[in-house]
């Protein structure tokens, strides 16, 4: 049973914050700079005084030096809409700990970070389509609803990312940061990501791979059974086969990463054997604006 | 292909067990994976890389089964029929083979062993038979059928000649070894066969000795030549005699060589090391025409006394040749150009001419053979009237026989071969399939050559080889007088050619045998009971009768020591005409196992 209320887990998230490359229009006042001018304390620009402007924002120092009435403008601070899409298909149930558990921890961490930054967050699981949606969280106290949601979310079934994205786009109108946590062992990954980018979301990909997937320990004649489709395949596992698998996996993850780079998508590979904090740190390495 | 150890083939039952174990062991393990997507690409790459990748998991099974199969085959010792095996049988028929120190006699045991060797050969084997005594002769070439060789072995008898000269035997065998020969089987009483192995290192020799005694010394050569003065000039009245004593045994012997011609001419004592020859020379002797006798006495037991005497006829007279033919022109032309011949041409109608009995050699062409029944003769037989023309070419050659020396019969045609009356001791030196063309006969020292053709029925007469053949024949026939051949075992009856004339018989000491009945048809064997040179005078013509001991037991000597029968085998053999690739199979099995191990280390679990 996944326990996301662990104090160590929450403590490890306090020092983190979601960082995006671009500004998103918020719904409410938050802690995130907006392109819109507002009433924050962070100076943005000057404009000539027009009748009707608030005289409290006149810059008297400029007037004294240049004899011009200029009004100071400030950044507006709004919240950010964060969407977390967690793959709950059957292929995510593998590994020890399972990739699904690892993905849920990552989703909880992102949700927590969003809430702690006064951002609005929404967590969804998908497999053959969008499975479940959590209630939106806009305050730090709401994040525990997400935790409960993630703890209760069960997985299974085939994975169809493109269909799930279509459903996601049809349900949400706001733009924001979309975190897709999945192993991406499904068809239509690139099409789904293009659709997200087309709808002006900032996309974060977190590819979760188990240790067994990265370094398979199979040997001898093995009948491989696909957990989602039930397809069977006999393969003789020897050093050459393992080496070929490593190459295929490397090409697969490398291809996904290069595609993401081309689309301006942040890509992070996360191993279930590594602590999730490292994935979060890698994900929000300082590079964005806000 | 057959197997020398077919019992091991039962180990082949392990093969299905190995296959079953392999499949049990290689039953696939069911493993659920998150997605088949990546593995599908892996499978596609592995299968498209190479054929080996596609079947490599079966490769171990194939290698195991192959290695096991080869191992089982190697244990079963397969043998395959190679090319037609060529085997040479050498049978020593010298006088010493009559010895009965092994029952029934050395020769009988050797004959049985030779027959067994021939019978063990496949029907299509090529067998050559060499009969070895003082004269080493190729009796059958490789074209002979093994059954013919077996028939010859059954009928052959030991001679009274000394043992085979190693150099001569090695020469004959070296000639045969121009073709690939599998094995040379030598059946001899010369206990140590290494003297032959040393001379033929390239041959696969199997020497089977018979007899128990290792002491074996004999006179092997006796030469009489004009003595030379201090200036090197040949004397016409003084002679030098050179004898060779050969020690075939493994012990050093002390031998006494005596030379006599009616009276003793001298004697010398020599030490002969084992397996060595020592020459003994007697110089500046005065010899009379007639037989010169050399005898050898070995100190201590010597069981080969029948080899211990040699005779040489001393004389320088011309060979008297009488030619009897209806059309003697071709032969006359050949003979008149030959030196050392006193030729008398007798018309065919004068068959009763007194020239014929006094001639050393009578040559007849198309004349009744009874004219020269007991005389040294070269006879050209004509085919019977009405015989159809049948062209034959020689296929059987006894190239070692003096008659065929320097001759080649390539493309020689014999148009109408005649049937030659055969006798037991005949030796076919030239023959076509089923047709003897030239037969050599040696009966009691009287040599005859019968030719199954006339000068009109063959292209041979136009060849340069024909006068050579005539001269070879004259030399061989007339040479009987100077040979040591014709030795009879003591106790042998001798037929007389003329039952009506006066007959005088002298024993080796020179005493006239008084008990010989006048007009007797033969001399009884009981009379000829002493070894030595007997002299028989029928009418006016003296005739020598060299008699040798029938077997060593007559000397009253016993074997000096009992030595086991040894068998000297040189070179590997898997039996006639068969080769066994077991060593190759073992190497292949080991190679496959190493290969499997290497593949397993590279691609295995």
Tab-separated table of C-alpha atoms in Angstrom, chain B residues 140-503:
chain	number	residue	atom	x	y	z
B	140	UNK	CA	52.952	-63.232	-60.302
B	141	UNK	CA	52.585	-59.531	-60.915
B	142	UNK	CA	49.827	-57.338	-59.537
B	143	UNK	CA	47.594	-58.268	-62.452
B	144	UNK	CA	47.256	-61.782	-61.067
B	145	UNK	CA	44.108	-62.898	-59.329
B	146	UNK	CA	44.486	-63.901	-55.669
B	147	UNK	CA	43.107	-67.332	-56.531
B	148	UNK	CA	45.939	-67.859	-59.018
B	149	UNK	CA	48.459	-66.792	-56.412
B	150	UNK	CA	46.916	-69.203	-53.928
B	151	UNK	CA	47.116	-72.001	-56.508
B	152	UNK	CA	50.773	-71.242	-57.112
B	153	UNK	CA	51.489	-71.193	-53.395
B	154	UNK	CA	49.821	-74.563	-53.055
B	155	UNK	CA	51.937	-76.129	-55.759
B	156	UNK	CA	55.294	-74.490	-55.119
B	157	UNK	CA	58.052	-76.552	-53.508
B	158	UNK	CA	61.310	-75.550	-51.861
B	159	UNK	CA	64.401	-75.583	-54.025
B	160	UNK	CA	67.947	-76.613	-53.235
B	161	UNK	CA	69.326	-73.141	-53.625
B	162	UNK	CA	70.719	-71.003	-50.870
B	163	UNK	CA	68.681	-68.323	-49.197
B	164	UNK	CA	67.677	-65.143	-51.000
B	165	UNK	CA	70.258	-62.509	-51.537
B	166	UNK	CA	68.975	-59.449	-49.618
B	167	UNK	CA	70.156	-57.019	-52.264
B	168	UNK	CA	68.503	-58.971	-55.033
B	169	UNK	CA	65.277	-59.303	-53.066
B	170	UNK	CA	65.338	-55.631	-52.170
B	171	UNK	CA	65.839	-54.805	-55.838
B	172	UNK	CA	62.817	-56.827	-56.914
B	173	UNK	CA	60.673	-55.336	-54.154
B	174	UNK	CA	61.858	-51.828	-54.933
B	175	UNK	CA	60.709	-52.412	-58.497
B	176	UNK	CA	57.279	-53.432	-57.209
B	177	UNK	CA	57.175	-50.459	-54.877
B	178	UNK	CA	56.989	-48.124	-57.855
B	179	UNK	CA	53.248	-48.652	-57.408
B	180	UNK	CA	51.629	-47.960	-54.050
B	181	UNK	CA	51.884	-51.146	-52.044
B	182	UNK	CA	50.018	-51.617	-48.808
B	183	UNK	CA	52.007	-54.388	-47.229
B	184	UNK	CA	54.864	-56.679	-48.120
B	185	UNK	CA	54.473	-60.009	-46.355
B	186	UNK	CA	57.757	-61.863	-46.120
B	187	UNK	CA	57.750	-65.476	-45.019
B	188	UNK	CA	61.288	-66.618	-44.444
B	189	UNK	CA	63.470	-68.532	-42.052
B	190	UNK	CA	65.902	-65.705	-41.711
B	191	UNK	CA	64.880	-64.949	-38.196
B	192	UNK	CA	65.729	-61.305	-38.095
B	193	UNK	CA	63.756	-59.534	-40.804
B	194	UNK	CA	65.347	-56.194	-40.060
B	195	UNK	CA	67.904	-56.697	-42.797
B	196	UNK	CA	65.044	-56.210	-45.236
B	197	UNK	CA	63.430	-53.408	-43.247
B	198	UNK	CA	66.719	-51.533	-43.375
B	199	UNK	CA	66.860	-51.800	-47.136
B	200	UNK	CA	63.210	-50.811	-47.723
B	201	UNK	CA	62.508	-48.139	-45.139
B	202	UNK	CA	59.591	-46.743	-47.133
B	203	UNK	CA	57.698	-50.023	-47.283
B	204	UNK	CA	55.192	-51.476	-44.864
B	205	UNK	CA	56.901	-54.733	-44.188
B	206	UNK	CA	55.538	-57.656	-42.281
B	207	UNK	CA	58.246	-60.214	-41.898
B	208	UNK	CA	57.176	-63.534	-40.439
B	209	UNK	CA	60.151	-65.707	-39.633
B	210	UNK	CA	60.032	-69.456	-39.286
B	211	UNK	CA	62.459	-71.736	-37.544
B	212	UNK	CA	64.143	-71.702	-34.221
B	213	UNK	CA	67.809	-71.311	-34.787
B	214	UNK	CA	69.526	-68.031	-35.124
B	215	UNK	CA	72.730	-69.490	-36.486
B	216	UNK	CA	72.489	-69.290	-40.209
B	217	UNK	CA	75.594	-68.967	-42.310
B	218	UNK	CA	75.953	-69.987	-45.912
B	219	UNK	CA	78.039	-69.663	-49.000
B	220	UNK	CA	76.145	-67.161	-51.067
B	221	UNK	CA	78.504	-66.538	-53.960
B	222	UNK	CA	81.276	-68.255	-55.805
B	223	UNK	CA	83.118	-66.471	-58.584
B	224	UNK	CA	85.879	-67.888	-60.762
B	225	UNK	CA	87.915	-65.431	-62.748
B	226	UNK	CA	91.256	-65.351	-64.494
B	227	UNK	CA	94.103	-64.455	-62.214
B	228	UNK	CA	95.894	-61.248	-62.910
B	229	UNK	CA	99.601	-60.776	-63.051
B	230	UNK	CA	101.420	-58.021	-61.211
B	231	UNK	CA	101.010	-55.832	-64.280
B	232	UNK	CA	97.255	-56.399	-64.313
B	233	UNK	CA	97.193	-58.718	-67.319
B	234	UNK	CA	94.774	-61.607	-67.246
B	235	UNK	CA	96.269	-65.026	-67.088
B	236	UNK	CA	94.966	-67.736	-69.401
B	237	UNK	CA	95.944	-70.646	-67.225
B	238	UNK	CA	95.754	-69.434	-63.653
B	239	UNK	CA	92.508	-68.696	-61.833
B	240	UNK	CA	91.305	-66.780	-58.821
B	241	UNK	CA	88.303	-67.925	-56.834
B	242	UNK	CA	86.270	-65.627	-54.664
B	243	UNK	CA	83.639	-66.947	-52.285
B	244	UNK	CA	81.267	-64.968	-50.109
B	245	UNK	CA	80.136	-66.219	-46.707
B	246	UNK	CA	76.958	-64.585	-45.425
B	247	UNK	CA	75.937	-64.813	-41.798
B	248	UNK	CA	72.171	-64.361	-41.664
B	249	UNK	CA	72.046	-65.182	-37.975
B	250	UNK	CA	72.401	-63.055	-34.925
B	251	UNK	CA	75.552	-64.704	-33.625
B	252	UNK	CA	79.127	-64.303	-34.738
B	253	UNK	CA	80.313	-67.497	-36.421
B	254	UNK	CA	83.647	-68.975	-37.266
B	255	UNK	CA	83.508	-70.573	-40.687
B	256	UNK	CA	85.885	-72.774	-42.606
B	257	UNK	CA	85.729	-72.495	-46.402
B	258	UNK	CA	87.147	-75.372	-48.416
B	259	UNK	CA	87.786	-75.313	-52.133
B	260	UNK	CA	88.171	-78.539	-54.084
B	261	UNK	CA	88.137	-79.854	-57.608
B	262	UNK	CA	88.517	-83.606	-57.293
B	263	UNK	CA	91.316	-82.834	-54.839
B	264	UNK	CA	91.472	-80.175	-52.228
B	265	UNK	CA	92.624	-76.764	-53.465
B	266	UNK	CA	92.839	-75.126	-50.072
B	267	UNK	CA	90.827	-73.915	-47.137
B	268	UNK	CA	90.517	-70.742	-45.118
B	269	UNK	CA	88.936	-69.868	-41.772
B	270	UNK	CA	87.053	-66.598	-41.405
B	271	UNK	CA	85.169	-64.874	-38.623
B	272	UNK	CA	81.815	-63.627	-39.833
B	273	UNK	CA	80.008	-61.104	-37.639
B	274	UNK	CA	76.260	-61.369	-37.270
B	275	UNK	CA	74.266	-60.200	-40.280
B	276	UNK	CA	77.405	-59.605	-42.294
B	277	UNK	CA	79.167	-60.901	-45.345
B	278	UNK	CA	82.823	-61.839	-45.565
B	279	UNK	CA	84.679	-62.566	-48.746
B	280	UNK	CA	87.230	-65.370	-48.995
B	281	UNK	CA	89.681	-65.309	-51.891
B	282	UNK	CA	91.783	-68.098	-53.244
B	283	UNK	CA	94.254	-66.777	-55.769
B	284	UNK	CA	96.579	-68.226	-58.378
B	285	UNK	CA	94.969	-71.615	-58.764
B	286	UNK	CA	95.270	-74.095	-61.558
B	287	UNK	CA	91.874	-75.412	-62.439
B	288	UNK	CA	90.710	-78.083	-64.808
B	289	UNK	CA	87.539	-77.999	-66.828
B	290	UNK	CA	84.739	-79.323	-64.710
B	291	UNK	CA	82.936	-78.595	-61.483
B	292	UNK	CA	84.645	-76.579	-58.791
B	293	UNK	CA	83.204	-77.150	-55.345
B	294	UNK	CA	83.274	-74.795	-52.384
B	295	UNK	CA	82.010	-75.960	-49.030
B	296	UNK	CA	81.434	-74.209	-45.769
B	297	UNK	CA	81.755	-75.646	-42.282
B	298	UNK	CA	80.607	-73.592	-39.363
B	299	UNK	CA	82.015	-74.331	-35.956
B	300	UNK	CA	79.185	-75.288	-33.716
B	301	UNK	CA	75.670	-76.224	-34.747
B	302	UNK	CA	74.497	-74.981	-38.108
B	303	UNK	CA	71.141	-76.109	-39.288
B	304	UNK	CA	71.368	-74.869	-42.830
B	305	UNK	CA	73.963	-77.200	-44.197
B	306	UNK	CA	72.079	-77.563	-47.435
B	307	UNK	CA	73.175	-74.030	-48.208
B	308	UNK	CA	76.774	-74.782	-47.437
B	309	UNK	CA	77.918	-75.968	-50.835
B	310	UNK	CA	78.316	-74.210	-54.141
B	311	UNK	CA	79.466	-75.517	-57.443
B	312	UNK	CA	80.861	-73.693	-60.407
B	313	UNK	CA	81.660	-75.268	-63.725
B	314	UNK	CA	85.001	-74.073	-64.958
B	315	UNK	CA	85.623	-73.945	-68.700
B	316	UNK	CA	85.994	-71.598	-71.642
B	317	UNK	CA	84.596	-73.562	-74.562
B	318	UNK	CA	82.246	-72.106	-77.163
B	319	UNK	CA	78.558	-72.844	-76.948
B	320	UNK	CA	77.507	-75.347	-79.554
B	321	UNK	CA	74.114	-74.396	-80.977
B	322	UNK	CA	72.098	-76.531	-83.356
B	323	UNK	CA	69.286	-74.798	-85.255
B	324	UNK	CA	66.501	-76.982	-86.616
B	325	UNK	CA	63.810	-75.138	-88.573
B	326	UNK	CA	61.879	-75.298	-91.804
B	327	UNK	CA	62.775	-71.690	-92.561
B	328	UNK	CA	65.780	-70.826	-90.378
B	329	UNK	CA	66.567	-67.480	-92.010
B	330	UNK	CA	65.367	-65.168	-89.248
B	331	UNK	CA	67.029	-67.078	-86.451
B	332	UNK	CA	70.139	-67.768	-88.539
B	333	UNK	CA	70.614	-64.052	-89.039
B	334	UNK	CA	70.451	-63.453	-85.328
B	335	UNK	CA	72.691	-66.319	-84.340
B	336	UNK	CA	75.376	-65.680	-86.934
B	337	UNK	CA	75.929	-62.237	-85.566
B	338	UNK	CA	76.514	-63.578	-82.078
B	339	UNK	CA	79.983	-64.223	-80.726
B	340	UNK	CA	80.888	-67.321	-78.788
B	341	UNK	CA	78.485	-69.519	-80.696
B	342	UNK	CA	79.354	-72.499	-82.814
B	343	UNK	CA	76.234	-72.670	-84.985
B	344	UNK	CA	75.127	-75.715	-86.905
B	345	UNK	CA	72.002	-75.467	-89.033
B	346	UNK	CA	70.221	-78.778	-89.317
B	347	UNK	CA	67.556	-79.138	-92.009
B	348	UNK	CA	64.190	-80.048	-90.688
B	349	UNK	CA	64.261	-83.402	-92.393
B	350	UNK	CA	67.471	-84.467	-90.624
B	351	UNK	CA	66.075	-84.634	-87.170
B	352	UNK	CA	68.194	-87.655	-86.366
B	353	UNK	CA	71.434	-85.804	-87.044
B	354	UNK	CA	74.196	-86.647	-84.530
B	355	UNK	CA	74.811	-82.915	-84.221
B	356	UNK	CA	71.783	-82.550	-81.982
B	357	UNK	CA	72.913	-84.754	-79.058
B	358	UNK	CA	76.296	-83.082	-78.983
B	359	UNK	CA	74.974	-79.533	-79.074
B	360	UNK	CA	74.930	-77.455	-75.936
B	361	UNK	CA	71.663	-75.793	-76.986
B	362	UNK	CA	69.201	-76.891	-79.638
B	363	UNK	CA	66.965	-74.265	-81.222
B	364	UNK	CA	63.891	-75.537	-83.014
B	365	UNK	CA	61.093	-73.763	-84.815
B	366	UNK	CA	57.930	-75.600	-85.715
B	367	UNK	CA	59.610	-78.958	-84.982
B	368	UNK	CA	58.215	-81.778	-82.864
B	369	UNK	CA	59.210	-81.171	-79.233
B	370	UNK	CA	60.160	-84.819	-78.712
B	371	UNK	CA	63.333	-84.146	-80.665
B	372	UNK	CA	64.666	-82.083	-77.788
B	373	UNK	CA	62.811	-83.725	-74.924
B	374	UNK	CA	65.725	-83.910	-72.463
B	375	UNK	CA	68.106	-81.494	-74.072
B	376	UNK	CA	68.805	-77.870	-73.361
B	377	UNK	CA	66.679	-76.218	-75.975
B	378	UNK	CA	64.988	-73.054	-77.175
B	379	UNK	CA	61.802	-74.128	-78.934
B	380	UNK	CA	59.455	-71.992	-80.980
B	381	UNK	CA	56.151	-73.851	-81.217
B	382	UNK	CA	53.846	-73.387	-84.193
B	383	UNK	CA	50.102	-73.231	-83.785
B	384	UNK	CA	48.153	-76.246	-84.908
B	385	UNK	CA	46.884	-76.283	-88.462
B	386	UNK	CA	43.562	-74.539	-88.920
B	387	UNK	CA	43.771	-72.455	-85.776
B	388	UNK	CA	42.072	-69.140	-86.310
B	389	UNK	CA	44.092	-65.985	-86.159
B	390	UNK	CA	43.875	-64.545	-82.647
B	391	UNK	CA	45.892	-61.480	-81.794
B	392	UNK	CA	47.101	-61.287	-78.189
B	393	UNK	CA	49.404	-58.913	-76.356
B	394	UNK	CA	51.508	-59.821	-73.338
B	395	UNK	CA	50.073	-58.811	-69.977
B	396	UNK	CA	52.144	-60.960	-67.633
B	397	UNK	CA	55.851	-60.342	-67.338
B	398	UNK	CA	58.421	-61.849	-65.030
B	399	UNK	CA	60.723	-58.915	-65.479
B	400	UNK	CA	63.239	-60.301	-63.051
B	401	UNK	CA	63.817	-63.440	-65.051
B	402	UNK	CA	67.035	-63.439	-67.096
B	403	UNK	CA	65.048	-64.291	-70.208
B	404	UNK	CA	63.294	-60.923	-70.222
B	405	UNK	CA	66.265	-58.817	-69.273
B	406	UNK	CA	66.458	-55.531	-71.247
B	407	UNK	CA	63.183	-56.301	-73.054
B	408	UNK	CA	59.971	-54.392	-73.561
B	409	UNK	CA	56.828	-55.860	-75.085
B	410	UNK	CA	54.887	-52.681	-75.574
B	411	UNK	CA	52.643	-52.945	-78.657
B	412	UNK	CA	54.003	-56.386	-79.508
B	413	UNK	CA	51.381	-58.582	-81.163
B	414	UNK	CA	51.306	-62.379	-81.210
B	415	UNK	CA	48.904	-63.371	-83.953
B	416	UNK	CA	48.493	-67.083	-83.567
B	417	UNK	CA	49.637	-68.293	-80.123
B	418	UNK	CA	50.429	-71.973	-79.864
B	419	UNK	CA	49.604	-74.340	-77.029
B	420	UNK	CA	52.791	-75.179	-75.149
B	421	UNK	CA	52.969	-78.582	-73.485
B	422	UNK	CA	53.224	-77.807	-69.766
B	423	UNK	CA	55.083	-79.535	-66.947
B	424	UNK	CA	54.970	-79.108	-63.193
B	425	UNK	CA	58.082	-77.006	-62.758
B	426	UNK	CA	57.331	-74.648	-65.619
B	427	UNK	CA	57.633	-70.970	-64.989
B	428	UNK	CA	55.633	-68.622	-67.197
B	429	UNK	CA	57.835	-65.608	-67.765
B	430	UNK	CA	55.683	-64.037	-70.476
B	431	UNK	CA	51.992	-64.529	-70.966
B	432	UNK	CA	48.782	-63.126	-72.299
B	433	UNK	CA	45.445	-63.690	-70.553
B	434	UNK	CA	45.075	-67.464	-70.433
B	435	UNK	CA	47.901	-68.007	-72.917
B	436	UNK	CA	51.497	-68.610	-71.839
B	437	UNK	CA	53.837	-67.198	-74.450
B	438	UNK	CA	57.259	-67.980	-72.987
B	439	UNK	CA	57.895	-70.721	-70.464
B	440	UNK	CA	61.162	-71.380	-68.670
B	441	UNK	CA	61.835	-74.898	-67.463
B	442	UNK	CA	64.640	-76.222	-65.345
B	443	UNK	CA	64.610	-79.962	-64.893
B	444	UNK	CA	67.558	-81.516	-63.132
B	445	UNK	CA	69.881	-78.877	-64.430
B	446	UNK	CA	68.587	-79.100	-67.976
B	447	UNK	CA	67.037	-75.836	-69.000
B	448	UNK	CA	64.521	-75.374	-71.750
B	449	UNK	CA	62.665	-72.356	-73.071
B	450	UNK	CA	59.369	-72.902	-74.858
B	451	UNK	CA	57.886	-70.100	-76.933
B	452	UNK	CA	54.242	-70.230	-77.964
B	453	UNK	CA	54.904	-68.546	-81.294
B	454	UNK	CA	57.070	-68.731	-84.365
B	455	UNK	CA	58.991	-65.971	-86.078
B	456	UNK	CA	56.256	-65.762	-88.707
B	457	UNK	CA	53.411	-65.193	-86.275
B	458	UNK	CA	54.609	-62.210	-84.273
B	459	UNK	CA	55.751	-58.639	-84.670
B	460	UNK	CA	58.295	-59.346	-81.971
B	461	UNK	CA	60.740	-60.659	-84.550
B	462	UNK	CA	60.987	-57.191	-86.105
B	463	UNK	CA	61.872	-55.583	-82.833
B	464	UNK	CA	65.372	-54.923	-81.612
B	465	UNK	CA	64.412	-56.915	-78.546
B	466	UNK	CA	64.140	-60.191	-80.457
B	467	UNK	CA	67.890	-60.879	-80.838
B	468	UNK	CA	68.269	-59.825	-77.217
B	469	UNK	CA	65.648	-62.369	-76.266
B	470	UNK	CA	67.460	-65.098	-78.257
B	471	UNK	CA	70.764	-64.212	-76.605
B	472	UNK	CA	69.131	-64.103	-73.173
B	473	UNK	CA	67.698	-67.522	-73.825
B	474	UNK	CA	71.011	-68.974	-74.985
B	475	UNK	CA	72.775	-67.452	-71.998
B	476	UNK	CA	70.246	-68.816	-69.547
B	477	UNK	CA	70.079	-72.269	-71.099
B	478	UNK	CA	73.822	-72.656	-71.514
B	479	UNK	CA	74.465	-70.997	-68.201
B	480	UNK	CA	73.029	-73.995	-66.384
B	481	UNK	CA	76.381	-75.613	-66.708
B	482	UNK	CA	77.963	-72.889	-64.640
B	483	UNK	CA	75.180	-72.491	-62.157
B	484	UNK	CA	74.898	-74.042	-58.805
B	485	UNK	CA	71.283	-74.814	-59.432
B	486	UNK	CA	69.768	-78.203	-59.852
B	487	UNK	CA	70.645	-79.404	-56.418
B	488	UNK	CA	68.558	-82.387	-55.413
B	489	UNK	CA	67.647	-83.395	-51.927
B	490	UNK	CA	69.240	-86.608	-50.857
B	491	UNK	CA	67.014	-89.599	-51.388
B	492	UNK	CA	65.535	-88.252	-54.653
B	493	UNK	CA	65.214	-90.649	-57.572
B	494	UNK	CA	66.737	-89.436	-60.859
B	495	UNK	CA	65.350	-90.481	-64.211
B	496	UNK	CA	67.770	-91.576	-66.885
B	497	UNK	CA	67.342	-90.180	-70.376
B	498	UNK	CA	68.707	-93.210	-72.135
B	499	UNK	CA	67.677	-96.547	-70.771
B	500	UNK	CA	69.721	-98.510	-73.225
B	501	UNK	CA	73.147	-96.883	-73.076
B	502	UNK	CA	75.855	-97.473	-70.560
B	503	UNK	CA	75.379	-95.596	-67.323
